[in-house]
mmCIF file of C-alpha atoms in Angstrom:
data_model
loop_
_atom_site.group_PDB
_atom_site.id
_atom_site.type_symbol
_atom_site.label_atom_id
_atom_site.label_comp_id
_atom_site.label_asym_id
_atom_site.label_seq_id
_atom_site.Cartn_x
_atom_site.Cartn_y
_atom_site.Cartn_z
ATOM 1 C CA UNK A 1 68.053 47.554 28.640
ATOM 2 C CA UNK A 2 66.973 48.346 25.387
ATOM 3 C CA UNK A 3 62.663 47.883 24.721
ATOM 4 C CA UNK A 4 64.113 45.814 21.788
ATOM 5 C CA UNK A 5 65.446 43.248 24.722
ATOM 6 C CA UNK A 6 62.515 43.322 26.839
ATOM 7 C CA UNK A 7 60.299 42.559 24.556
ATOM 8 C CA UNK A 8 61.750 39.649 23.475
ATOM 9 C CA UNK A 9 62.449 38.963 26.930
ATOM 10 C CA UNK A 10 58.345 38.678 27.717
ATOM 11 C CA UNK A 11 57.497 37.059 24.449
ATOM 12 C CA UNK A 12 60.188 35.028 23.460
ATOM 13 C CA UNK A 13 57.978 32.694 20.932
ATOM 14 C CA UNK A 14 56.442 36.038 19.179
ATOM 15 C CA UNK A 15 59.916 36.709 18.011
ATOM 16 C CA UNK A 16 61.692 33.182 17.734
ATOM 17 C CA UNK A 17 61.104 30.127 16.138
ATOM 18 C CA UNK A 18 63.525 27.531 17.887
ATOM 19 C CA UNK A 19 66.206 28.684 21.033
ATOM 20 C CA UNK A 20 69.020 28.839 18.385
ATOM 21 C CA UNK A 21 67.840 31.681 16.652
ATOM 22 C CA UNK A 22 68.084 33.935 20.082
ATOM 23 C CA UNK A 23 71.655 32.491 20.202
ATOM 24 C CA UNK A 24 72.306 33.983 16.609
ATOM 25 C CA UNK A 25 70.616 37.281 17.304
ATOM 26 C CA UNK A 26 73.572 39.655 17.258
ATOM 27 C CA UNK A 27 71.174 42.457 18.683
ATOM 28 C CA UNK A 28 70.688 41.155 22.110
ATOM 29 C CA UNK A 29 73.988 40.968 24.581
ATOM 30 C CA UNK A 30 74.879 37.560 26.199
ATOM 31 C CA UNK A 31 72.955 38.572 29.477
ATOM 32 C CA UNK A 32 70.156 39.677 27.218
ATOM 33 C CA UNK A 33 69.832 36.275 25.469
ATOM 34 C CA UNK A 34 70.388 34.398 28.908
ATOM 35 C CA UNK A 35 67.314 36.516 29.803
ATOM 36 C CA UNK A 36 64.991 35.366 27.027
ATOM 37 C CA UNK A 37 66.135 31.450 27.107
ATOM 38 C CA UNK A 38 65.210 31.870 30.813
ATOM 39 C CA UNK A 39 62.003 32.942 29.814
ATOM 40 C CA UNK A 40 61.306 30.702 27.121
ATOM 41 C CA UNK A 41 62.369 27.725 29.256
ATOM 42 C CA UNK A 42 59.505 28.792 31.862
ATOM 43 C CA UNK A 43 57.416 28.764 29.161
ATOM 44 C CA UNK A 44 58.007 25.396 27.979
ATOM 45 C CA UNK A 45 57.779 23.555 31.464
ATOM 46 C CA UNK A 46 54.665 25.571 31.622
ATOM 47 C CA UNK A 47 53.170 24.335 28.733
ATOM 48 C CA UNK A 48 54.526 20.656 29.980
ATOM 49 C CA UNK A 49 53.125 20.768 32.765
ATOM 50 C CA UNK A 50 49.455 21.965 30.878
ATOM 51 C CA UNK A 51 49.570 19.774 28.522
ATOM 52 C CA UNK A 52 50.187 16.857 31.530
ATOM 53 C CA UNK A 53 46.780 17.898 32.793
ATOM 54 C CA UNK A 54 44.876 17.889 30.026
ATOM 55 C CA UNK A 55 45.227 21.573 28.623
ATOM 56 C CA UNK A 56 45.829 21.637 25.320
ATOM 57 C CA UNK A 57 46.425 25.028 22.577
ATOM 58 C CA UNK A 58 48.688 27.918 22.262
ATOM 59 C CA UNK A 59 52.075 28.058 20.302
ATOM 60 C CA UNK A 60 54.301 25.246 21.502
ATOM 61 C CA UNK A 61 57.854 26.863 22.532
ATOM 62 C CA UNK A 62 60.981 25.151 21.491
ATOM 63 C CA UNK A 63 62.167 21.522 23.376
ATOM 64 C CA UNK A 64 63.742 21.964 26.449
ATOM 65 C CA UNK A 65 66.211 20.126 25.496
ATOM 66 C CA UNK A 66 67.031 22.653 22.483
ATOM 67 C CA UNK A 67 66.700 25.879 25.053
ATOM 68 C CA UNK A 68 69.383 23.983 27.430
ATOM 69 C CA UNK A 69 71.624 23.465 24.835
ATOM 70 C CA UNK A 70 71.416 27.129 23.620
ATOM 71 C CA UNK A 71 71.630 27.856 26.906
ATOM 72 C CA UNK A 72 75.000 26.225 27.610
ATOM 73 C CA UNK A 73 76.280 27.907 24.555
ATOM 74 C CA UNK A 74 74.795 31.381 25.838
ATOM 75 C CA UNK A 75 76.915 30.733 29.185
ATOM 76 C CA UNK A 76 80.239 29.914 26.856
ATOM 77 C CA UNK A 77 80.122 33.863 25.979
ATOM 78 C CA UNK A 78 81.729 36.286 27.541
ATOM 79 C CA UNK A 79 78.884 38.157 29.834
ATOM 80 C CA UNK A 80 80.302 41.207 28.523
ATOM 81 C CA UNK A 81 79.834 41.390 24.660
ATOM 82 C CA UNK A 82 78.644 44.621 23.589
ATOM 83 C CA UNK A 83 75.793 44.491 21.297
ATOM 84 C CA UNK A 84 76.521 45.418 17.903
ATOM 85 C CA UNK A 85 74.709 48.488 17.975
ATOM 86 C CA UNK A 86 77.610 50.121 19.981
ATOM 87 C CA UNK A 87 80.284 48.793 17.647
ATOM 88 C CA UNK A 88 80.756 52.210 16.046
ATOM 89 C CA UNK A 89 81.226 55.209 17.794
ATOM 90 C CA UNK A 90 80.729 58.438 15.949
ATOM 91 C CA UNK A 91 82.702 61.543 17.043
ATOM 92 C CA UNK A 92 81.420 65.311 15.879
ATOM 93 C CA UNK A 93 84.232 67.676 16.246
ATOM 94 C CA UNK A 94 83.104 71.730 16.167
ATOM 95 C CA UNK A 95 86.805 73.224 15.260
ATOM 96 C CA UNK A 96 86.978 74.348 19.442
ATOM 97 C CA UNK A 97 90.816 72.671 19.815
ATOM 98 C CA UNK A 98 89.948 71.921 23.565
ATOM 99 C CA UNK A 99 86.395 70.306 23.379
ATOM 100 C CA UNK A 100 87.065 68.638 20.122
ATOM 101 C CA UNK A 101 90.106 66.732 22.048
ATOM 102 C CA UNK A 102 88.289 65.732 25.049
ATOM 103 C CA UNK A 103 85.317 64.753 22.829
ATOM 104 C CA UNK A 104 87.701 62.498 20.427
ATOM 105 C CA UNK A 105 89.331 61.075 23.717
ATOM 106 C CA UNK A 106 85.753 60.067 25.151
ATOM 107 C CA UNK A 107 85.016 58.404 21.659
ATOM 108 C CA UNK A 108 87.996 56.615 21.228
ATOM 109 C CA UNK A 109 87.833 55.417 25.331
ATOM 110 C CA UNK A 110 83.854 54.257 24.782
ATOM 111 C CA UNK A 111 85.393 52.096 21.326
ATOM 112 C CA UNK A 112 88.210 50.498 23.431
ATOM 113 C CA UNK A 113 85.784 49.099 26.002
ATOM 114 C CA UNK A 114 83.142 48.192 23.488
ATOM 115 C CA UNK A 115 85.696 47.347 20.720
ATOM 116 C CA UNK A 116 84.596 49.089 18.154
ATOM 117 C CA UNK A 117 85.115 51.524 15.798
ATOM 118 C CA UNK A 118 85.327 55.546 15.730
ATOM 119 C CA UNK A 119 84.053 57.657 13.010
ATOM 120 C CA UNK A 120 84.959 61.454 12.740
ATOM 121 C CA UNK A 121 82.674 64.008 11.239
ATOM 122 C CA UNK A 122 83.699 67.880 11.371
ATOM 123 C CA UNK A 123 80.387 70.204 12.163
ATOM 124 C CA UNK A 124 80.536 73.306 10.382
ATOM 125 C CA UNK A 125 78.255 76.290 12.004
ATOM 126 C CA UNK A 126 76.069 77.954 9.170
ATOM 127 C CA UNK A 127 77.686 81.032 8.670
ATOM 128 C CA UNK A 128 81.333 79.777 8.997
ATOM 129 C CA UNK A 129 81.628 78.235 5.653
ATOM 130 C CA UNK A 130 80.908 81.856 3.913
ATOM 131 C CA UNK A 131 83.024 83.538 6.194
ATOM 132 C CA UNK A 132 86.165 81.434 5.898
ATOM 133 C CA UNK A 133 88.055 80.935 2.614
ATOM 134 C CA UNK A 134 88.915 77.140 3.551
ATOM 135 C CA UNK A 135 86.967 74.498 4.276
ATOM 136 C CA UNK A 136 88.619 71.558 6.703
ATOM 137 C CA UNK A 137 88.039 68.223 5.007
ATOM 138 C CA UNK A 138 87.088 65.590 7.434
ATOM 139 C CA UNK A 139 89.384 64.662 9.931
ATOM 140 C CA UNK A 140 90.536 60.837 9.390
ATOM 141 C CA UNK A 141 91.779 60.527 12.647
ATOM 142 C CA UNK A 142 92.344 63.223 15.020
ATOM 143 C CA UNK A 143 95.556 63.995 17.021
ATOM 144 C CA UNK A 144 95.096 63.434 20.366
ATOM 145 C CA UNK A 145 97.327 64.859 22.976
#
């Protein structure tokens, strides 16, 4: 889990203003945002129950009413949508046939399961580009065999 997710996770109202905007937050998976309605649900009955006893101050967290509808549309998702942050998967090939291959078919697997996107950059060592009289442009898509 990324510190991005557990932070908002343990301080749900530092970072949200109402239990839809953790629904929109494309950064945070669907177990992620489960995670921090859960939290910010405690923290509401908590502050119910305070403010039934007299306690009164702090920030006041978001209905629960509005985190249990989020929440129902949190549960509609699929529990396994990738994050955006893995939607692109980016590929350096070296010009070594065999570990270039096995390297493109790792990146290409990893974007099938995430369902994303593979970008292909060519690494040229230093002293390569003096020593041979062409330069390969950047692969568009490699053939993989």
């Amino acid at each position: 889990m990324s510190r991005y997710a557990m932070e908002r996770i343990a301080h749900p109202q530092k970072h949200y203003c109402s239990a839809e905007d953790v629904a929109r937050d494309d950064r945070l998976t669907a177990d992620e945002k489960r995670r921090v309605l859960d939290s910010m649900a405690l923290n509401a009955e908590l502050m119910s129950e305070a403010t039934e006893e007299g306690m009164t101050g702090g920030e006041q967290p978001p209905s629960l009413q509005e985190i249990r509808k989020a929440q129902a549309k949190i549960r509609a998702m699929p529990q396994s949508a990738a994050p955006l942050r893995f939607r692109t998967i980016l590929v350096a090939l070296s010009g070594d046939d065999d570990l270039d291959r096995k390297v493109a078919r790792a990146g290409f697997d990893m974007a099938s399961v995430s369902g994303g996107a593979v970008r292909i950059v060519n690494v040229i060592e230093p002293g390569a580009a003096m020593t041979s009289p062409v330069v390969t442009p950047t692969m568009a898509a490699p053939h993989v065999a």
